[in-house]
Coordinates of C-alpha atoms in Angstrom, one line a residue:
M1 CA 3.3 101.5 -45.8
K2 CA 6.7 102.9 -44.5
K3 CA 5.5 102.8 -40.9
L4 CA 4.2 99.3 -41.2
L5 CA 7.0 97.7 -43.3
L6 CA 10.1 99.0 -41.6
P7 CA 9.3 97.4 -38.2
L8 CA 8.3 94.2 -40.1
L9 CA 11.8 94.0 -41.6
S10 CA 13.3 93.9 -38.1
L11 CA 10.5 92.1 -36.2
T12 CA 12.1 88.6 -36.2
L13 CA 15.4 90.0 -34.9
S14 CA 13.8 90.5 -31.5
L15 CA 12.3 87.0 -31.3
P16 CA 14.0 84.0 -29.7
L17 CA 15.4 81.6 -32.2
T18 CA 13.8 78.6 -30.3
A19 CA 10.4 80.0 -31.1
W20 CA 10.8 79.1 -34.8
S21 CA 10.7 75.8 -36.6
V22 CA 10.6 75.0 -40.3
G23 CA 7.5 73.2 -41.3
P24 CA 5.2 72.4 -44.3
D25 CA 3.2 75.6 -43.6
D26 CA 6.3 77.6 -44.5
F27 CA 5.9 76.5 -48.2
Q28 CA 3.1 77.7 -50.4
T29 CA 1.3 74.7 -51.9
T30 CA -1.0 75.2 -54.9
K31 CA -2.8 72.6 -56.9
R32 CA 0.1 72.6 -59.3
D33 CA 2.6 71.9 -56.5
T34 CA 0.4 69.0 -55.3
D35 CA 0.1 67.6 -58.8
F36 CA 3.8 67.8 -59.3
S37 CA 4.5 66.0 -56.1
S38 CA 2.2 63.2 -57.1
L39 CA 3.8 63.1 -60.5
M40 CA 7.3 62.8 -59.0
S41 CA 6.2 60.0 -56.7
T42 CA 5.5 57.7 -59.7
L43 CA 7.8 59.1 -62.4
D44 CA 9.7 56.4 -64.2
L45 CA 11.6 57.5 -67.2
N46 CA 12.4 53.8 -67.9
G47 CA 8.8 52.8 -67.7
P48 CA 6.8 51.0 -70.5
G49 CA 6.0 53.1 -73.5
V50 CA 8.5 55.9 -72.6
T51 CA 10.6 57.1 -75.5
Y52 CA 13.1 60.0 -75.6
E53 CA 13.5 63.0 -77.9
Y54 CA 16.9 64.6 -77.9
K55 CA 16.8 68.2 -76.4
D56 CA 18.4 70.0 -79.4
T57 CA 17.4 73.6 -78.4
G58 CA 19.4 76.0 -76.2
T59 CA 22.8 75.2 -74.8
S60 CA 21.8 72.5 -72.4
I61 CA 22.0 68.8 -73.4
G62 CA 19.1 66.6 -72.2
I63 CA 16.0 64.6 -73.2
K64 CA 12.3 65.2 -73.6
P65 CA 10.5 62.0 -72.5
K66 CA 7.4 61.0 -74.4
R67 CA 4.6 58.5 -73.8
D68 CA 2.2 57.6 -76.6
G69 CA 3.9 60.3 -78.7
K70 CA 3.1 63.1 -76.2
G71 CA 5.9 65.0 -74.4
Y72 CA 5.4 65.5 -70.7
G73 CA 8.6 67.4 -69.6
K74 CA 12.3 67.3 -69.8
W75 CA 15.3 65.9 -68.0
V76 CA 18.7 67.6 -68.0
P77 CA 21.9 66.6 -66.1
Q78 CA 24.5 69.1 -65.0
N79 CA 25.3 71.4 -67.9
E80 CA 27.3 74.5 -68.4
A81 CA 24.2 76.6 -68.2
T82 CA 22.0 74.3 -66.1
D83 CA 23.0 73.9 -62.5
V84 CA 20.8 71.0 -61.3
E85 CA 20.9 72.1 -57.6
A86 CA 20.0 75.8 -58.4
Q87 CA 17.1 74.7 -60.6
V88 CA 15.6 72.6 -57.8
V89 CA 16.3 75.1 -55.0
S90 CA 14.8 78.0 -57.0
Y91 CA 11.5 76.1 -57.2
H92 CA 11.3 75.3 -53.5
L93 CA 12.6 78.8 -52.5
G94 CA 9.9 80.2 -54.7
R95 CA 7.4 78.3 -52.7
F96 CA 9.0 79.5 -49.5
L97 CA 8.7 83.1 -50.7
G98 CA 5.1 82.6 -51.7
M99 CA 5.6 82.9 -55.4
S100 CA 5.3 79.3 -56.6
D101 CA 2.6 80.4 -59.1
I102 CA 5.3 82.1 -61.2
V103 CA 8.2 79.5 -60.8
L104 CA 8.2 76.3 -62.7
P105 CA 8.4 73.1 -60.6
S106 CA 11.6 71.1 -60.7
A107 CA 12.9 68.0 -58.9
Y108 CA 16.0 65.9 -58.7
Y109 CA 15.8 62.7 -60.7
T110 CA 18.4 60.0 -61.3
L111 CA 18.3 58.5 -64.7
T112 CA 19.4 54.8 -64.8
N113 CA 19.6 52.2 -67.5
P114 CA 18.3 51.5 -70.0
G115 CA 17.4 55.2 -70.1
L116 CA 21.0 56.4 -69.6
Q117 CA 22.2 54.2 -72.4
Q118 CA 19.6 55.6 -74.7
F119 CA 20.5 59.1 -73.7
S120 CA 24.2 58.4 -74.4
A121 CA 23.2 57.1 -77.9
L122 CA 21.2 60.3 -78.6
I123 CA 24.2 62.4 -77.6
T124 CA 26.4 60.4 -80.0
K125 CA 23.9 60.9 -82.8
G126 CA 23.6 64.6 -82.0
G127 CA 21.4 67.3 -83.4
P128 CA 21.4 70.2 -85.8
L129 CA 22.7 72.7 -83.2
D130 CA 25.4 70.6 -81.7
G131 CA 28.1 72.6 -83.4
N132 CA 27.4 75.4 -80.9
V133 CA 30.5 75.8 -78.7
H134 CA 28.6 75.5 -75.5
R135 CA 26.7 72.4 -76.6
T136 CA 30.0 70.9 -77.7
K137 CA 31.5 71.4 -74.3
N138 CA 28.4 70.1 -72.6
K139 CA 28.3 66.9 -74.7
A140 CA 32.0 66.2 -73.9
R141 CA 31.5 66.7 -70.2
I142 CA 28.3 64.5 -70.1
Q143 CA 29.8 61.8 -72.1
A144 CA 32.9 61.7 -69.8
A145 CA 30.6 61.5 -66.8
I146 CA 28.7 58.6 -68.3
R147 CA 32.0 56.8 -69.0
A148 CA 32.9 57.3 -65.4
N149 CA 29.5 56.1 -64.1
P150 CA 27.6 54.2 -66.9
S151 CA 24.8 53.1 -64.5
S152 CA 23.2 56.3 -63.3
M153 CA 23.3 60.1 -63.6
L154 CA 21.6 62.8 -61.5
G155 CA 19.7 65.4 -63.3
V156 CA 16.7 67.7 -62.9
Y157 CA 13.2 67.0 -64.2
T158 CA 10.8 69.7 -65.1
P159 CA 7.2 69.1 -66.2
K160 CA 5.7 70.3 -69.4
L161 CA 4.0 73.7 -68.9
K162 CA 0.2 73.7 -68.3
F163 CA 0.0 77.0 -70.1
E164 CA 1.5 78.5 -73.3
S165 CA 4.4 80.9 -73.1
L166 CA 6.4 83.3 -75.3
E167 CA 9.6 85.2 -75.0
V168 CA 9.2 88.9 -74.0
D169 CA 10.8 91.2 -76.6
G170 CA 12.4 94.6 -76.0
I171 CA 13.1 94.1 -72.3
R172 CA 16.7 92.8 -72.5
Q173 CA 19.8 93.6 -74.4
G174 CA 23.5 92.9 -73.9
N175 CA 23.0 90.6 -71.0
N176 CA 21.0 93.2 -69.0
I177 CA 17.6 94.8 -68.8
I178 CA 16.7 97.7 -71.0
S179 CA 16.2 100.6 -68.5
S180 CA 13.7 102.4 -70.7
H181 CA 11.3 99.5 -70.7
Q182 CA 8.1 100.2 -68.7
I183 CA 8.7 97.2 -66.5
A184 CA 12.3 98.2 -65.8
K185 CA 11.1 101.6 -64.7
S186 CA 8.2 100.2 -62.7
I187 CA 10.5 98.1 -60.5
R188 CA 12.6 101.2 -59.6
A189 CA 11.8 103.2 -56.5
D190 CA 13.0 106.4 -58.2
Q191 CA 10.3 106.1 -60.8
P192 CA 6.5 106.6 -60.6
M193 CA 4.5 103.8 -59.0
P194 CA 3.0 101.5 -61.7
S195 CA -0.7 102.0 -62.2
N196 CA -3.7 99.7 -62.4
N197 CA -4.0 100.4 -66.1
L198 CA -3.9 97.4 -68.3
M199 CA -0.6 96.7 -70.1
A200 CA 0.4 94.4 -72.9
L201 CA 3.9 92.9 -73.3
N202 CA 5.7 92.7 -76.6
L203 CA 5.8 88.9 -77.1
I204 CA 7.8 87.2 -79.8
V205 CA 5.5 85.0 -81.9
K206 CA 7.8 82.8 -84.0
K207 CA 6.6 80.9 -87.0
K208 CA 6.3 77.7 -85.0
D209 CA 4.1 79.5 -82.4
R210 CA 1.6 80.7 -84.9
E211 CA -0.2 77.3 -84.7
K212 CA -1.1 78.2 -81.1
I213 CA -1.7 81.9 -81.3
D214 CA -2.2 84.6 -83.9
P215 CA 0.2 87.6 -83.5
A216 CA -2.8 89.9 -83.5
T217 CA -4.2 88.1 -80.5
V218 CA -1.0 88.7 -78.5
K219 CA -1.8 92.4 -78.3
E220 CA -5.0 91.6 -76.5
L221 CA -3.2 89.8 -73.7
K222 CA -2.8 92.1 -70.8
D223 CA -2.6 92.6 -67.0
T224 CA -2.1 95.7 -64.9
E225 CA 1.2 97.5 -64.9
L226 CA 1.2 97.0 -61.1
E227 CA 0.8 93.3 -61.2
L228 CA 3.3 92.7 -64.0
A229 CA 5.9 94.9 -62.2
R230 CA 5.3 93.0 -58.9
Q231 CA 5.8 89.7 -60.6
F232 CA 9.0 90.8 -62.2
S233 CA 10.4 92.3 -59.0
K234 CA 9.7 89.0 -57.3
I235 CA 11.6 87.1 -59.9
M236 CA 14.6 89.5 -59.6
V237 CA 14.7 88.9 -55.8
L238 CA 14.6 85.1 -56.4
D239 CA 17.4 85.5 -59.0
M240 CA 19.6 87.4 -56.5
L241 CA 19.1 84.7 -53.9
C242 CA 20.0 81.9 -56.4
G243 CA 22.9 83.7 -58.0
Q244 CA 21.1 83.7 -61.4
Y245 CA 23.5 85.0 -64.0
D246 CA 21.6 83.8 -67.1
R247 CA 18.2 85.5 -66.9
W248 CA 19.1 87.9 -69.7
S249 CA 20.2 85.5 -72.4
G250 CA 17.8 84.6 -75.2
G251 CA 14.5 83.2 -74.2
N252 CA 14.9 83.4 -70.5
V253 CA 12.6 86.3 -69.9
E254 CA 9.2 84.7 -70.6
A255 CA 5.5 85.4 -70.1
G256 CA 2.7 82.9 -69.9
Y257 CA -0.7 83.7 -71.2
D258 CA -4.3 82.6 -70.8
L259 CA -6.4 83.1 -74.0
Q260 CA -9.7 82.7 -72.2
Q261 CA -9.0 85.4 -69.7
K262 CA -6.8 87.4 -72.2
R263 CA -4.3 87.6 -69.4
V264 CA -0.5 87.7 -69.6
F265 CA 2.0 87.1 -66.7
F266 CA 5.7 86.8 -66.1
F267 CA 7.1 83.5 -64.9
A268 CA 10.6 82.0 -64.2
R269 CA 11.4 78.7 -66.0
D270 CA 15.1 78.5 -66.8
N271 CA 16.4 78.9 -63.3
G272 CA 19.4 76.7 -63.7
G273 CA 21.8 79.4 -64.9
A274 CA 22.7 80.0 -61.3
G275 CA 24.6 78.4 -58.4
M276 CA 24.1 78.0 -54.7
S277 CA 27.7 78.2 -53.7
G278 CA 29.7 81.4 -53.3
K279 CA 28.7 84.9 -52.4
A280 CA 27.3 85.8 -55.9
E281 CA 28.6 89.3 -55.4
G282 CA 28.6 90.1 -59.1
V283 CA 24.9 89.0 -59.5
L284 CA 23.9 90.9 -56.3
T285 CA 25.7 94.1 -57.5
K286 CA 24.1 93.9 -60.9
Y287 CA 20.6 93.2 -59.8
S288 CA 20.7 95.8 -57.1
T289 CA 20.9 98.4 -59.8
I290 CA 17.9 96.8 -61.6
V291 CA 15.4 96.3 -58.8
T292 CA 14.8 98.9 -56.1
R293 CA 11.0 98.4 -55.5
F294 CA 9.7 95.3 -53.8
D295 CA 6.8 93.3 -52.7
S296 CA 6.5 93.6 -48.9
E297 CA 5.1 90.1 -48.3
Q298 CA 8.0 88.6 -50.2
I299 CA 10.6 90.6 -48.3
A300 CA 9.0 89.5 -45.0
R301 CA 9.6 85.9 -46.2
V302 CA 13.3 86.8 -47.0
E303 CA 13.5 88.1 -43.4
L304 CA 12.2 84.7 -42.2
L305 CA 14.7 83.0 -44.4
V306 CA 17.5 84.8 -42.7
K307 CA 16.0 83.9 -39.3
Y308 CA 15.9 80.2 -40.1
L309 CA 19.3 80.0 -41.7
S310 CA 20.9 81.8 -38.7
N311 CA 20.1 78.9 -36.4
P312 CA 22.0 75.6 -37.1
S313 CA 19.1 73.2 -36.4
E314 CA 16.6 75.2 -38.5
A315 CA 19.1 75.8 -41.2
A316 CA 19.5 72.0 -41.5
Q317 CA 15.8 71.5 -41.7
L318 CA 15.4 74.2 -44.3
K319 CA 18.4 72.9 -46.3
E320 CA 16.7 69.6 -46.7
A321 CA 13.3 71.1 -47.5
L322 CA 14.9 73.3 -50.2
G323 CA 16.9 70.5 -51.7
L324 CA 20.0 72.5 -51.0
K325 CA 23.3 70.7 -51.2
A326 CA 25.7 73.7 -50.8
N327 CA 26.6 75.2 -47.5
P328 CA 23.5 77.2 -46.4
T329 CA 25.8 80.0 -45.2
F330 CA 26.1 81.1 -48.8
L331 CA 22.3 81.5 -49.2
L332 CA 22.2 83.2 -45.8
G333 CA 24.8 85.8 -46.9
R334 CA 22.8 86.5 -50.1
A335 CA 19.6 86.9 -48.2
R336 CA 21.2 89.3 -45.8
A337 CA 22.6 91.3 -48.7
V338 CA 19.1 91.5 -50.3
L339 CA 17.6 92.7 -47.0
A340 CA 20.4 95.3 -46.6
H341 CA 19.6 96.5 -50.2
V342 CA 15.9 96.7 -49.4
R343 CA 16.4 98.6 -46.2
A344 CA 18.7 101.1 -48.0
Q345 CA 15.9 101.7 -50.6
A346 CA 13.3 102.0 -47.9
T347 CA 15.4 104.6 -46.1
K348 CA 16.0 106.5 -49.2
H349 CA 12.6 106.3 -50.9
G350 CA 10.2 105.5 -48.2
D351 CA 6.8 104.2 -49.4
K352 CA 8.0 104.2 -53.0
A353 CA 10.4 101.3 -52.4
F354 CA 7.4 99.0 -52.0
F355 CA 4.4 98.1 -54.1
P356 CA 1.0 98.8 -52.5
A357 CA -0.1 95.9 -50.3
R358 CA -2.7 93.7 -51.8

């Protein structure tokens, strides 16, 4: 792999910039992506029969729209721990990197009246967790924003999951990964390559979850060490590019599961604890100590990302396609930093810096 990958990482540097153009084929499109696009083309949170439930979990303030009593997603404006832009960009960037199957779809959505008035009323009424200092700050900021513009508010809409999920236990502590966890070791080039042996994740089954799954069944949900490690490494790379500082707080390391296939898989949902402006040096430094083994196909896409962002016309096209509002030079700088980190690991560890090609 070393002989194949290292030239790949420098391949685009020798090609003329004019030979490249951003297009739809650059973005992975699964059935879920197509369905989400269709949903957003008709989404109307002020439509007939739509009611709102106050989002009273976590630190972000928002709403969970319902129709005929059934929830179908959530809408959240700018919050202390939810950057609307980063949430949207992470999804499209995940598609660009060929990993949309493990990144939850998200899109910009502007809430207007009467929905915004209803949202304001729900904030005033509050919920049981609103005494939390972060929620208190978020409420105050959002209410001030509504007073400044009582007719509309930009936010991010994410659909309800099509699969069940649970928080992964024992993998994080103190706002960081636990280095002794098998996944933590598997994404490091100085550790043995993960095997194709089946592995279960220690999932947290709370009382409210037991209607959906028996705790004993959780132990039967598995995938190979190799596949789970590859997924987690991909998420770490996406987090570095998006400046994700909130992956390690409660509930943000999640796994989905399929009871029929008895399969478990990592995925990234809460991607708004990030930001697309700035160098994100702290995040890059922190994550570069966590992940030193990579998926070669994903890294090839990061190389292409650098290629596009290095050319003004292509950077403008990509900026629009990603839903990026910040100056794209910030994302370019992060992508270059990621590639420099990958190359350093390839030089130091050779083949061990990359998972086996599929």
